[in-house]
mmCIF file of C-alpha atoms in Angstrom:
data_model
loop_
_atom_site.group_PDB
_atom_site.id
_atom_site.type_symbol
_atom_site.label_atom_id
_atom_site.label_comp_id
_atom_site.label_asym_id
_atom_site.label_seq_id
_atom_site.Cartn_x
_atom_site.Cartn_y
_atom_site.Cartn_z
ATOM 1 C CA UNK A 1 12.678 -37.401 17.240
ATOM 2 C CA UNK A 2 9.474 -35.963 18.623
ATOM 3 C CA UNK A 3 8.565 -32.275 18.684
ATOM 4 C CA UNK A 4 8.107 -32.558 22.043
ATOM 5 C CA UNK A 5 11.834 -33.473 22.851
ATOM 6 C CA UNK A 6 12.852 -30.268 21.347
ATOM 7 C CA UNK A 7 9.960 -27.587 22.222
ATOM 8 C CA UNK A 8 10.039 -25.667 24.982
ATOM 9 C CA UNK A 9 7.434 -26.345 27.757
ATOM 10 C CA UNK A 10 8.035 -22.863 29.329
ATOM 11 C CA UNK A 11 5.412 -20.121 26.922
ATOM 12 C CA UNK A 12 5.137 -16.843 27.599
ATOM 13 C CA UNK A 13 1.593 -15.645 26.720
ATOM 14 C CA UNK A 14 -0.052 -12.613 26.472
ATOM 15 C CA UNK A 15 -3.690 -12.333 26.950
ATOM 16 C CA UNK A 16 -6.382 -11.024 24.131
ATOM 17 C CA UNK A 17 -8.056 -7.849 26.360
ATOM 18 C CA UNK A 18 -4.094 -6.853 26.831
ATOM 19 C CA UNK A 19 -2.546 -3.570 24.915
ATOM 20 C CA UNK A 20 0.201 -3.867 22.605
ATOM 21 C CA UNK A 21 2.189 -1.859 24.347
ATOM 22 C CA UNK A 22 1.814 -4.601 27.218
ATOM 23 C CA UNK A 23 3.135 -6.861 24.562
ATOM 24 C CA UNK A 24 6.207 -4.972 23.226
ATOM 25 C CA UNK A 25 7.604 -4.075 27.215
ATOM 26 C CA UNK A 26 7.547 -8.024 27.236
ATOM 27 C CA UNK A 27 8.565 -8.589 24.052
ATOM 28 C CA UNK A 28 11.457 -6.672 24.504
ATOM 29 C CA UNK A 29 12.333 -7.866 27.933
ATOM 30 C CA UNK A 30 12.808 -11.571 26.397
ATOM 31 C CA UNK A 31 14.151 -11.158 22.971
ATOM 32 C CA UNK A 32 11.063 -12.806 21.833
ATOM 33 C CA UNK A 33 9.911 -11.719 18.144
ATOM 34 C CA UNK A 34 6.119 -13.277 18.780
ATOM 35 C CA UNK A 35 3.695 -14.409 21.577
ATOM 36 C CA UNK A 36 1.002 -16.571 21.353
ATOM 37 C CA UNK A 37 -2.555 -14.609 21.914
ATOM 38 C CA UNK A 38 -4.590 -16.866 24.599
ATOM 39 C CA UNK A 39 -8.426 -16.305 25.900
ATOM 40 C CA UNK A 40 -9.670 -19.555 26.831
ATOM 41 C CA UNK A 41 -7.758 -21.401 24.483
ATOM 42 C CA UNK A 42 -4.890 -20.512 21.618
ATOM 43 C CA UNK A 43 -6.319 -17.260 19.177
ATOM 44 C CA UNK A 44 -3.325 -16.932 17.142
ATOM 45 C CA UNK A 45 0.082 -14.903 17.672
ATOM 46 C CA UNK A 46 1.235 -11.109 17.594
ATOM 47 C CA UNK A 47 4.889 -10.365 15.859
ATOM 48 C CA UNK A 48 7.205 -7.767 16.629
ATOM 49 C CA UNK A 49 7.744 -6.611 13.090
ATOM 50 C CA UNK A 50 3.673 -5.877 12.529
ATOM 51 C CA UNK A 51 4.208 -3.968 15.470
ATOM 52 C CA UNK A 52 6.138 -1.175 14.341
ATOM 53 C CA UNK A 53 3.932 -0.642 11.643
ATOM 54 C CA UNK A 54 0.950 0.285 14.004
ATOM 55 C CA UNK A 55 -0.212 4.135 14.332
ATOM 56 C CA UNK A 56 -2.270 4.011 17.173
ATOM 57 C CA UNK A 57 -1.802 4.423 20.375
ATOM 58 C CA UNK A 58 -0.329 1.370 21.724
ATOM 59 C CA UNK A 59 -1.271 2.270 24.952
ATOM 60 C CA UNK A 60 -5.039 2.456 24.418
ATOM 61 C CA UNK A 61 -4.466 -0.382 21.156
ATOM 62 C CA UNK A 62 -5.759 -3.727 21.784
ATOM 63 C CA UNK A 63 -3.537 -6.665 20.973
ATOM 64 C CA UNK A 64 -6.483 -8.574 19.450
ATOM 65 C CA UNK A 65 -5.767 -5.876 16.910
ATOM 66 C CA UNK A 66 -3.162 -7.100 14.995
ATOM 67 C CA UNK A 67 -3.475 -11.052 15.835
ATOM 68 C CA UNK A 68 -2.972 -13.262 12.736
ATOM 69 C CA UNK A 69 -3.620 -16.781 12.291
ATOM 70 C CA UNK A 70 -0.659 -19.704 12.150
ATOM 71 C CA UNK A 71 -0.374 -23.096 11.480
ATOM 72 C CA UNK A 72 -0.203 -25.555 14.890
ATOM 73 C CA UNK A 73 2.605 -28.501 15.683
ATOM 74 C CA UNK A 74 1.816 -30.812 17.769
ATOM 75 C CA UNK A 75 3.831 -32.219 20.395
ATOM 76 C CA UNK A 76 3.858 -35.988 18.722
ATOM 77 C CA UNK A 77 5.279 -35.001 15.237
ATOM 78 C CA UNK A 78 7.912 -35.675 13.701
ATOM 79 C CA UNK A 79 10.476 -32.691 14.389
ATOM 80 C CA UNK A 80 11.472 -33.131 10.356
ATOM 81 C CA UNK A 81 7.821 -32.019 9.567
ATOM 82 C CA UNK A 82 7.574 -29.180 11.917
ATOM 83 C CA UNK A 83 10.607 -27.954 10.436
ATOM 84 C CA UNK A 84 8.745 -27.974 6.772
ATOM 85 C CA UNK A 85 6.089 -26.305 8.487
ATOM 86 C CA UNK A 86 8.023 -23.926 10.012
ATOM 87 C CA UNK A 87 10.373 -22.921 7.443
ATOM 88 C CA UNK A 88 6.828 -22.820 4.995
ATOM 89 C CA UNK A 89 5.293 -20.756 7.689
ATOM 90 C CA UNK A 90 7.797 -17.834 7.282
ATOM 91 C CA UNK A 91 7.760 -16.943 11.269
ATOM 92 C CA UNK A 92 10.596 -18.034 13.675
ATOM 93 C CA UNK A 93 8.176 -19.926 15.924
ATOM 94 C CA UNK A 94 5.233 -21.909 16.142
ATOM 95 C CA UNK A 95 2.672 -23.208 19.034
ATOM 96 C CA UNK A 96 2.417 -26.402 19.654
ATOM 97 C CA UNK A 97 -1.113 -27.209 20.459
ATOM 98 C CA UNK A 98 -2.908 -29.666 22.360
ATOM 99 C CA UNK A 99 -6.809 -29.799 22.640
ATOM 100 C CA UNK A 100 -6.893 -25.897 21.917
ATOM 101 C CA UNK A 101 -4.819 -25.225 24.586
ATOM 102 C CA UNK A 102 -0.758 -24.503 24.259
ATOM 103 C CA UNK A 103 1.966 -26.658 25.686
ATOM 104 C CA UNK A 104 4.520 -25.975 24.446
ATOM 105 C CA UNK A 105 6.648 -23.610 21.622
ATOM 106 C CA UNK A 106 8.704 -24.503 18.899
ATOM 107 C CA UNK A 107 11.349 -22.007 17.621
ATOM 108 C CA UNK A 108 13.966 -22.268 15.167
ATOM 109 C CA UNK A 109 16.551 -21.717 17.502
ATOM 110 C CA UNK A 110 15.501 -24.155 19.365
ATOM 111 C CA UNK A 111 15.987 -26.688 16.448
ATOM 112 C CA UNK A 112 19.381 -25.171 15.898
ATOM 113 C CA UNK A 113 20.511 -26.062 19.549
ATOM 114 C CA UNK A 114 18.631 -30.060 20.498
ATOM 115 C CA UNK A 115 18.239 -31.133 16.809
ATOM 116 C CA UNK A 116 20.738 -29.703 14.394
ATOM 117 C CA UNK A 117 24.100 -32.011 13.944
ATOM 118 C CA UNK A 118 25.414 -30.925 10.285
ATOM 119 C CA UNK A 119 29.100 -30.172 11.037
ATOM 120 C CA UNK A 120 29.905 -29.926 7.115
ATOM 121 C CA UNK A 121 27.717 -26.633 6.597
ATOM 122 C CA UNK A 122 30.170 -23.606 6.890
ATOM 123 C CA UNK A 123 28.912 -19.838 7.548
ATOM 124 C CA UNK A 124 29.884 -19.325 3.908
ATOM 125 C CA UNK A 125 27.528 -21.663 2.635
ATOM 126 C CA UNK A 126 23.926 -20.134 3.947
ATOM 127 C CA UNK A 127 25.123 -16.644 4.543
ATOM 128 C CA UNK A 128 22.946 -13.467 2.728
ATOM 129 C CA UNK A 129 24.705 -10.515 1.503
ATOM 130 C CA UNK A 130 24.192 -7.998 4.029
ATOM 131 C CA UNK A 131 21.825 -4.339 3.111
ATOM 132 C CA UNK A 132 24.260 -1.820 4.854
ATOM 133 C CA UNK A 133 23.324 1.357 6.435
ATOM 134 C CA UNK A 134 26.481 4.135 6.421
ATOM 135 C CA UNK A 135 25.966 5.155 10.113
ATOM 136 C CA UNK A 136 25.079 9.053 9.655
ATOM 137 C CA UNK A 137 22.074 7.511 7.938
ATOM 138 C CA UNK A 138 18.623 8.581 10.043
ATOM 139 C CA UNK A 139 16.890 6.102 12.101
ATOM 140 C CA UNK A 140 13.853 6.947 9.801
ATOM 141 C CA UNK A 141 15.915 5.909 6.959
ATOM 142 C CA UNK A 142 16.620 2.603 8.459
ATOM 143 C CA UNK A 143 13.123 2.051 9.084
ATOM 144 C CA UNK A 144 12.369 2.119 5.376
ATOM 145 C CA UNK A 145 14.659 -0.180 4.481
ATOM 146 C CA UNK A 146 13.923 -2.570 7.154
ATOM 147 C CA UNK A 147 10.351 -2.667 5.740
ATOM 148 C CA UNK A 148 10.804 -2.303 2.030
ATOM 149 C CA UNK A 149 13.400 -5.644 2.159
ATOM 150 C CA UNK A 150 11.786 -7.394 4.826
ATOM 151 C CA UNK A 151 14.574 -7.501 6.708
ATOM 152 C CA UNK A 152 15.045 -7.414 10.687
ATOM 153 C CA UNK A 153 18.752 -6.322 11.301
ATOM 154 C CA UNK A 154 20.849 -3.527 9.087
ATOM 155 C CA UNK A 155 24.914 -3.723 9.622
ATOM 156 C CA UNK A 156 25.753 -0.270 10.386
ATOM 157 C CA UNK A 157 28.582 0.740 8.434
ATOM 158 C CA UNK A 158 32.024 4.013 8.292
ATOM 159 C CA UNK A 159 32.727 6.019 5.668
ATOM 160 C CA UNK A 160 35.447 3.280 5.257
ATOM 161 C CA UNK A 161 32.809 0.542 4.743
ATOM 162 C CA UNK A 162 34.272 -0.638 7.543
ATOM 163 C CA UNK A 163 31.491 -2.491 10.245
ATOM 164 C CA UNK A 164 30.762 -0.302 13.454
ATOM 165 C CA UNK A 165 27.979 -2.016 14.556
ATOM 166 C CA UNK A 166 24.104 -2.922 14.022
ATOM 167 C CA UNK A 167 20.754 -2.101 14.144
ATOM 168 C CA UNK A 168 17.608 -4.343 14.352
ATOM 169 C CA UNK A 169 13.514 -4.738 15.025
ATOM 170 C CA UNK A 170 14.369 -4.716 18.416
ATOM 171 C CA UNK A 171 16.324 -1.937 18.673
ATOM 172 C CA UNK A 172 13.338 0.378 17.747
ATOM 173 C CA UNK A 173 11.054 -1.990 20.067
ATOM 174 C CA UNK A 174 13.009 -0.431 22.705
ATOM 175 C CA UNK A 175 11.981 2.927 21.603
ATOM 176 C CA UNK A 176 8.772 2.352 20.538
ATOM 177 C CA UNK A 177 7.958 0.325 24.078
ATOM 178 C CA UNK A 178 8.333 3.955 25.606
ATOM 179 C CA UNK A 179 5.300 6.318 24.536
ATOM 180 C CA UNK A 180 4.376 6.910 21.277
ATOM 181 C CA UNK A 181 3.498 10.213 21.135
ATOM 182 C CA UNK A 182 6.496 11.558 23.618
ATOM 183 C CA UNK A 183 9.075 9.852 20.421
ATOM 184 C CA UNK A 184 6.931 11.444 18.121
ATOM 185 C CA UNK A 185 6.897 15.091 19.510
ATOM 186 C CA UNK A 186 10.744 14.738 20.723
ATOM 187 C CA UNK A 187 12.461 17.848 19.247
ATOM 188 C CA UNK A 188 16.143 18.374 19.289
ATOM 189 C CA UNK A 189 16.804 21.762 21.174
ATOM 190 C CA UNK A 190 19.239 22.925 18.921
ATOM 191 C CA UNK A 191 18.477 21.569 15.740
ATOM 192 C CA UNK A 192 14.717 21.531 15.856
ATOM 193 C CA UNK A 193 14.635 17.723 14.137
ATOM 194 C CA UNK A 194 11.794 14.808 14.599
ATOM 195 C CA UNK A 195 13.351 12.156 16.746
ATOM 196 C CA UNK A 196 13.358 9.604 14.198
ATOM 197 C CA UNK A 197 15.865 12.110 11.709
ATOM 198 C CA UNK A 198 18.436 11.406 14.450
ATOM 199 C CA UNK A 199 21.354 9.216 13.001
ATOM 200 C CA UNK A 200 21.650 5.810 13.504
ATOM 201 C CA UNK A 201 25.313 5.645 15.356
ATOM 202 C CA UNK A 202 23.446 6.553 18.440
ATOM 203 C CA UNK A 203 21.735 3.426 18.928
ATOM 204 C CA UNK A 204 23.801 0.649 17.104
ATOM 205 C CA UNK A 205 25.340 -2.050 19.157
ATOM 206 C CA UNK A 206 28.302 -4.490 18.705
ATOM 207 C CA UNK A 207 26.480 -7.290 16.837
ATOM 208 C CA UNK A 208 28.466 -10.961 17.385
ATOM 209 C CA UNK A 209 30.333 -11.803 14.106
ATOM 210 C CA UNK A 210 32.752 -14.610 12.602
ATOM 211 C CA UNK A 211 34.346 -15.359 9.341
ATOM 212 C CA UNK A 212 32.928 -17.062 6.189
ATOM 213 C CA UNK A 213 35.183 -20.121 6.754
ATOM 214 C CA UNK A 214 33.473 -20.607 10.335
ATOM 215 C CA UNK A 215 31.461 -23.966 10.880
ATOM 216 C CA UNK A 216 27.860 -23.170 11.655
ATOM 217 C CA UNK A 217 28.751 -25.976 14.467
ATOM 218 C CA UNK A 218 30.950 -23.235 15.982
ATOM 219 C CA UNK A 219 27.908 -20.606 16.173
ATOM 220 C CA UNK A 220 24.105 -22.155 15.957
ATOM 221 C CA UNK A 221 24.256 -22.232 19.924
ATOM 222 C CA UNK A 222 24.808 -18.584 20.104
ATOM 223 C CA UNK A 223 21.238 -17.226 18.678
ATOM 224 C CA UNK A 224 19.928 -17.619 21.617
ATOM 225 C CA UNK A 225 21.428 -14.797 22.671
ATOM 226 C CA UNK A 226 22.459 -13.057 19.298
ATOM 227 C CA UNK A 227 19.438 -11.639 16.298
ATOM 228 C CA UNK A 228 21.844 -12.035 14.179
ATOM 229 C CA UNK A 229 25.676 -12.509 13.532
ATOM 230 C CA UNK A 230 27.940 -10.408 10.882
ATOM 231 C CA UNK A 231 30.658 -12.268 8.831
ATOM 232 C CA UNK A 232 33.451 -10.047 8.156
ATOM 233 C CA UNK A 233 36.347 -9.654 5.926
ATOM 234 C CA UNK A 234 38.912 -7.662 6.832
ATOM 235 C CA UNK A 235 36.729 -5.574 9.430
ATOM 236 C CA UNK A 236 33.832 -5.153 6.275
ATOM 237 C CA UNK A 237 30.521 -7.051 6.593
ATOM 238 C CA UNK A 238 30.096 -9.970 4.028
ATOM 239 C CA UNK A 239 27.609 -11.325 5.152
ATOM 240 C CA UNK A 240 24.832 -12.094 7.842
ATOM 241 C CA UNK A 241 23.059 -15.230 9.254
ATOM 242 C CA UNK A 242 20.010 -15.956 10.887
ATOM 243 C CA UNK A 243 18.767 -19.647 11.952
ATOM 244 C CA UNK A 244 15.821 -19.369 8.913
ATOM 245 C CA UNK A 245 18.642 -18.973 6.761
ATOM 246 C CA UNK A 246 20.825 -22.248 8.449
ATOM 247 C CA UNK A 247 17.350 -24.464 7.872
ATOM 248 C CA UNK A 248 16.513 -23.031 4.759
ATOM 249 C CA UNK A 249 19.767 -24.490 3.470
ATOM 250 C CA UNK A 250 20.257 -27.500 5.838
ATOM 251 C CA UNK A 251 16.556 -28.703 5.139
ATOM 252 C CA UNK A 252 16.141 -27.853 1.411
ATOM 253 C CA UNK A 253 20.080 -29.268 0.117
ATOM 254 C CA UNK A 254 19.983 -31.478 -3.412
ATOM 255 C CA UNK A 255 22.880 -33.671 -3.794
ATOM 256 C CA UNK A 256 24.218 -35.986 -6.788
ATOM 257 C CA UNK A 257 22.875 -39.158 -6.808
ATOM 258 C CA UNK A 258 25.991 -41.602 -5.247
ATOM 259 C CA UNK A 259 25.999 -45.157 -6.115
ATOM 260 C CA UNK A 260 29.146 -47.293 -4.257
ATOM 261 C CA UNK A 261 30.162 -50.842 -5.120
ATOM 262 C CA UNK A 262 32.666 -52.218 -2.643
ATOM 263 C CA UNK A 263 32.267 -49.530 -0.033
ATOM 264 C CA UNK A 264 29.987 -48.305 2.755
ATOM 265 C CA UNK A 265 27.940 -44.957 1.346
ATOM 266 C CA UNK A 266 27.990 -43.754 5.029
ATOM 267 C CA UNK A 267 31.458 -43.274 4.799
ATOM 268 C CA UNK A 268 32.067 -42.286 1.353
ATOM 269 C CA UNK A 269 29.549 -39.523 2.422
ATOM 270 C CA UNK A 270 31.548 -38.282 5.215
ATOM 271 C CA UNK A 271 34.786 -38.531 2.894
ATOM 272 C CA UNK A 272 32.851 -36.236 0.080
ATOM 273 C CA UNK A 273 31.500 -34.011 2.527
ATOM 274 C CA UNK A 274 29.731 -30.824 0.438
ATOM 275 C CA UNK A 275 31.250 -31.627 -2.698
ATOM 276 C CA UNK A 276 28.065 -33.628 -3.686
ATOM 277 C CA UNK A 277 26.000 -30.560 -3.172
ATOM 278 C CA UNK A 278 28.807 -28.345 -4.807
ATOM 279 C CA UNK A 279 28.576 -30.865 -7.632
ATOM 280 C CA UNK A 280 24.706 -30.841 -8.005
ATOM 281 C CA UNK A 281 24.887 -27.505 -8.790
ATOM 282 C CA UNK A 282 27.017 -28.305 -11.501
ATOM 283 C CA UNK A 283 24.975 -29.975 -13.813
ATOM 284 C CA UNK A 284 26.650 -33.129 -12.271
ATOM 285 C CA UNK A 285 23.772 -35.626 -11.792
ATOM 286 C CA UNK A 286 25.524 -39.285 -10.717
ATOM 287 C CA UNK A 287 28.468 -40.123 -8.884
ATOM 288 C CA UNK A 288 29.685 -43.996 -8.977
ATOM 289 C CA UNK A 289 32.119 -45.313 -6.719
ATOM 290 C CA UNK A 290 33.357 -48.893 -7.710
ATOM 291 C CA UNK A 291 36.239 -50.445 -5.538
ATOM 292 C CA UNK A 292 38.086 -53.413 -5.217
ATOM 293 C CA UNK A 293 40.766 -55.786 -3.350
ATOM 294 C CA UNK A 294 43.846 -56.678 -5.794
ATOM 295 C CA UNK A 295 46.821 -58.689 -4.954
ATOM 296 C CA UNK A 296 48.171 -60.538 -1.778
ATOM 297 C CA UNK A 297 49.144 -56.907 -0.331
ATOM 298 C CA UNK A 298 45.800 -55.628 -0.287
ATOM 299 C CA UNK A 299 45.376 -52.761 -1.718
ATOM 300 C CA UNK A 300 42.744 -50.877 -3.105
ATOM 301 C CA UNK A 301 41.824 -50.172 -6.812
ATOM 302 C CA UNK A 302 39.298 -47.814 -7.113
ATOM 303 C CA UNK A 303 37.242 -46.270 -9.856
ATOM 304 C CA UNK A 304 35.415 -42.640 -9.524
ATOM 305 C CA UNK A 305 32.894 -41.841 -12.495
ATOM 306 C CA UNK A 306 31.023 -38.596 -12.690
ATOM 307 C CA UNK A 307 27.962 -37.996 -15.223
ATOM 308 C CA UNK A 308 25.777 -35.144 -16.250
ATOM 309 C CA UNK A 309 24.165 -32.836 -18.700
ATOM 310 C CA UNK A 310 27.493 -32.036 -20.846
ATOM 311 C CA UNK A 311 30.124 -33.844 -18.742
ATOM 312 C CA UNK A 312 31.453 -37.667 -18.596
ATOM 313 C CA UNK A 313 34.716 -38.276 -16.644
ATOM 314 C CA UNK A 314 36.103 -40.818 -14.723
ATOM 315 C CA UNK A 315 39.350 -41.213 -12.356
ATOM 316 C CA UNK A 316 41.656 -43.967 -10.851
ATOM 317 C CA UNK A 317 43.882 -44.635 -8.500
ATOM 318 C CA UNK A 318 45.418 -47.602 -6.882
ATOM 319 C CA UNK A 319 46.046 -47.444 -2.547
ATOM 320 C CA UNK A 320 46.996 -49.228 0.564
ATOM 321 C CA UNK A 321 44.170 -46.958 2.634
ATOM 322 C CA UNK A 322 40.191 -47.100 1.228
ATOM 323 C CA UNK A 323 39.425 -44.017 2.991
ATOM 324 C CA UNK A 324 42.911 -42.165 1.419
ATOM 325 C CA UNK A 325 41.757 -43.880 -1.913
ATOM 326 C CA UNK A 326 38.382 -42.389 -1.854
ATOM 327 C CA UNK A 327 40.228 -38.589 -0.777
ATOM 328 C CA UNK A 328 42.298 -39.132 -3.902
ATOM 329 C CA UNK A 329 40.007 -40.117 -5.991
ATOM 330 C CA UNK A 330 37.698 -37.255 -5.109
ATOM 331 C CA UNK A 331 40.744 -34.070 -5.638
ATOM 332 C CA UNK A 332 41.458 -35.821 -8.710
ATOM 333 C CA UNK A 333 38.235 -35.452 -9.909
ATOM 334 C CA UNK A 334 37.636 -32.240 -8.587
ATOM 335 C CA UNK A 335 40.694 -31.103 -10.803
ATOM 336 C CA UNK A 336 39.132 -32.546 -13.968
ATOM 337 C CA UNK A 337 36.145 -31.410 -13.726
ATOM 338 C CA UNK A 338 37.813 -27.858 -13.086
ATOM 339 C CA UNK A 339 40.215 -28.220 -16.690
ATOM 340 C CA UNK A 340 37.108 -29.338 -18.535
ATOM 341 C CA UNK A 341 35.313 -26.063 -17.411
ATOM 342 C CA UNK A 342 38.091 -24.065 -18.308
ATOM 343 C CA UNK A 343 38.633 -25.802 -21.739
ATOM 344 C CA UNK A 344 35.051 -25.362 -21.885
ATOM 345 C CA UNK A 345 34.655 -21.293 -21.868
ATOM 346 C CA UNK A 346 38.201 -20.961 -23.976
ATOM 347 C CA UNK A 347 36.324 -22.698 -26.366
ATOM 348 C CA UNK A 348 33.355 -20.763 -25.693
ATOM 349 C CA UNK A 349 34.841 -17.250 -25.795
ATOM 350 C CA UNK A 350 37.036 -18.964 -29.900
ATOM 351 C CA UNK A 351 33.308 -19.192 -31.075
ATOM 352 C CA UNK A 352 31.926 -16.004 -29.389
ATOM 353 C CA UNK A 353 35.162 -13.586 -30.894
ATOM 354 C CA UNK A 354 34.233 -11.640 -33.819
#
């Protein structure tokens, strides 16, 4: 597939001689964390996050400012290499370029919703372990710790550590799209406190969330609408997701090495599922298959060998089904490979006592 089956023709621009407050109103306005800078032809693009970190006067503050240079796509490539670029790039989006001139953008949610098809990844799987905020925590507070962790979105949490809602970059767009210097000079009447000292409860909102166990099937075609979404455990955040972190993991995944004699590896694959992932990170470094026909009846024989740094096993079953063979074969190594890890540290901890 072509980048230009999955971009999106439609780019809003912004203009170099334009201020950033210009930018942020429309920023804002379409949940857009960066716009491509245009004069005559492509300059660069602004972000939303180097925004915030601006003094000036955004009224009176060019946007040519604070424009910084990216790498192009262009409309012909292969979508698999504008994702490496992409996810290399560390932004959300990139131009897609044509003669110096844009035609086109290419975002990651984008990818998520015309060119992602992974049904095996599960939430659990590329989630982050959320940075919390307890929600009588000041706004100025949440500022730092959006900036010192590079982070875009803070769950807002009770005293309970329960989840009450969120905070994110665009959130303080919104505030910093009014003017400057009125947020700055805002004094409480009673309490005689800078605006920013206000606590952070009175601007969360309820951010979309879902459970670790949830497909990423079941929620990549809901960033378009969502920064970010929360996974919860019994009403605490666990977790949070962002499409970078769904390609990071879907784009970047090492499996075992599987070899299959008398089956298709197509669906072996789809039998295995993540285990070959799960099992890379083992140490586990080959996986062969080997099955055959016996007797008038038909069945199946198979064989299921694993082999790595520090482990050898191998499993066997006899069945009237393939696919049911290869299931079988698979728990019962899975539950071999689990009692030789056990024996492993018992025998570890024998040599470690004193």
């Amino acid at each position: 597939m072509k980048v230009q089956e999955v971009m999106n023709p439609k780019v809003l621009c912004i203009k170099e001689d334009e201020t950033i407050s210009q930018a942020v109103e429309r920023m804002v306005k379409n949940r857009y964390h960066q716009l491509p800078v245009v004069n005559e032809k492509i300059e660069g693009m602004i972000f939303l996050k180097d925004i915030i970190k601006v003094k000036s006067d955004l009224t009176k503050t060019g946007v040519k400012n604070i424009v910084r240079s990216v790498p192009y796509l262009e409309k012909n490539q292969d979508v698999e290499k504008a994702i490496k670029i992409l996810i290399e790039s560390g932004v959300r989006a990139l131009p897609v370029v044509e003669n110096e001139k844009i035609v086109g953008i290419l975002s990651e949610v984008d990818i998520l919703e015309k060119y992602f098809e992974e049904k095996s990844i599960r939430v659990k799987d590329v989630m982050n372990k959320p940075i919390v905020l307890e929600e009588n925590s000041s706004l100025r507070k949440a500022i730092r710790i959006m900036e010192k962790n590079n982070i875009s979105s803070l769950p807002i949490i009770n005293w309970e550590e329960k989840l009450v809602g969120c905070i994110n970059i665009f959130s303080f767009a919104e505030l910093i799209a009014k003017e400057r210097s009125r947020i700055q000079s805002f004094k409480s009447a009673k309490e005689k406190i800078d605006f920013f000292d206000n606590p952070v409860k009175n601007f969360i909102f309820q951010p979309k969330t879902c459970e670790k166990e949830t497909p990423i099937s079941e929620i990549k075609d809901l960033f378009r609408k969502y920064e970010e979404i929360v996974v919860v455990e019994n009403e605490r955040p666990i977790g949070i997701v962002k499409p970078r972190d769904i390609l990071s993991v879907w784009r970047t995944v090492e499996l075992t090495e599987l070899v299959c004699i008398g089956a298709k590896k197509e669906e072996v694959e789809s039998v295995l599922g993540r285990s070959l992932e799960k099992w890379k990170r083992m140490g586990i470094e080959k996986v062969v298959l080997m099955i055959e026909q016996i007797g008038v009846r038909k069945k199946f024989e198979g064989k299921m060998k694993v082999v790595g740094k520090n482990i050898n096993l191998m499993v066997s079953a006899v069945e009237y089904d393939k696919i049911f063979l290869i299931r079988n074969l698979k728990e019962m190594l899975e539950r071999k490979i689990v009692e030789e890890r056990n024996k492993s540290m018992t025998l570890r901890r024998r040599v470690e006592k004193p």
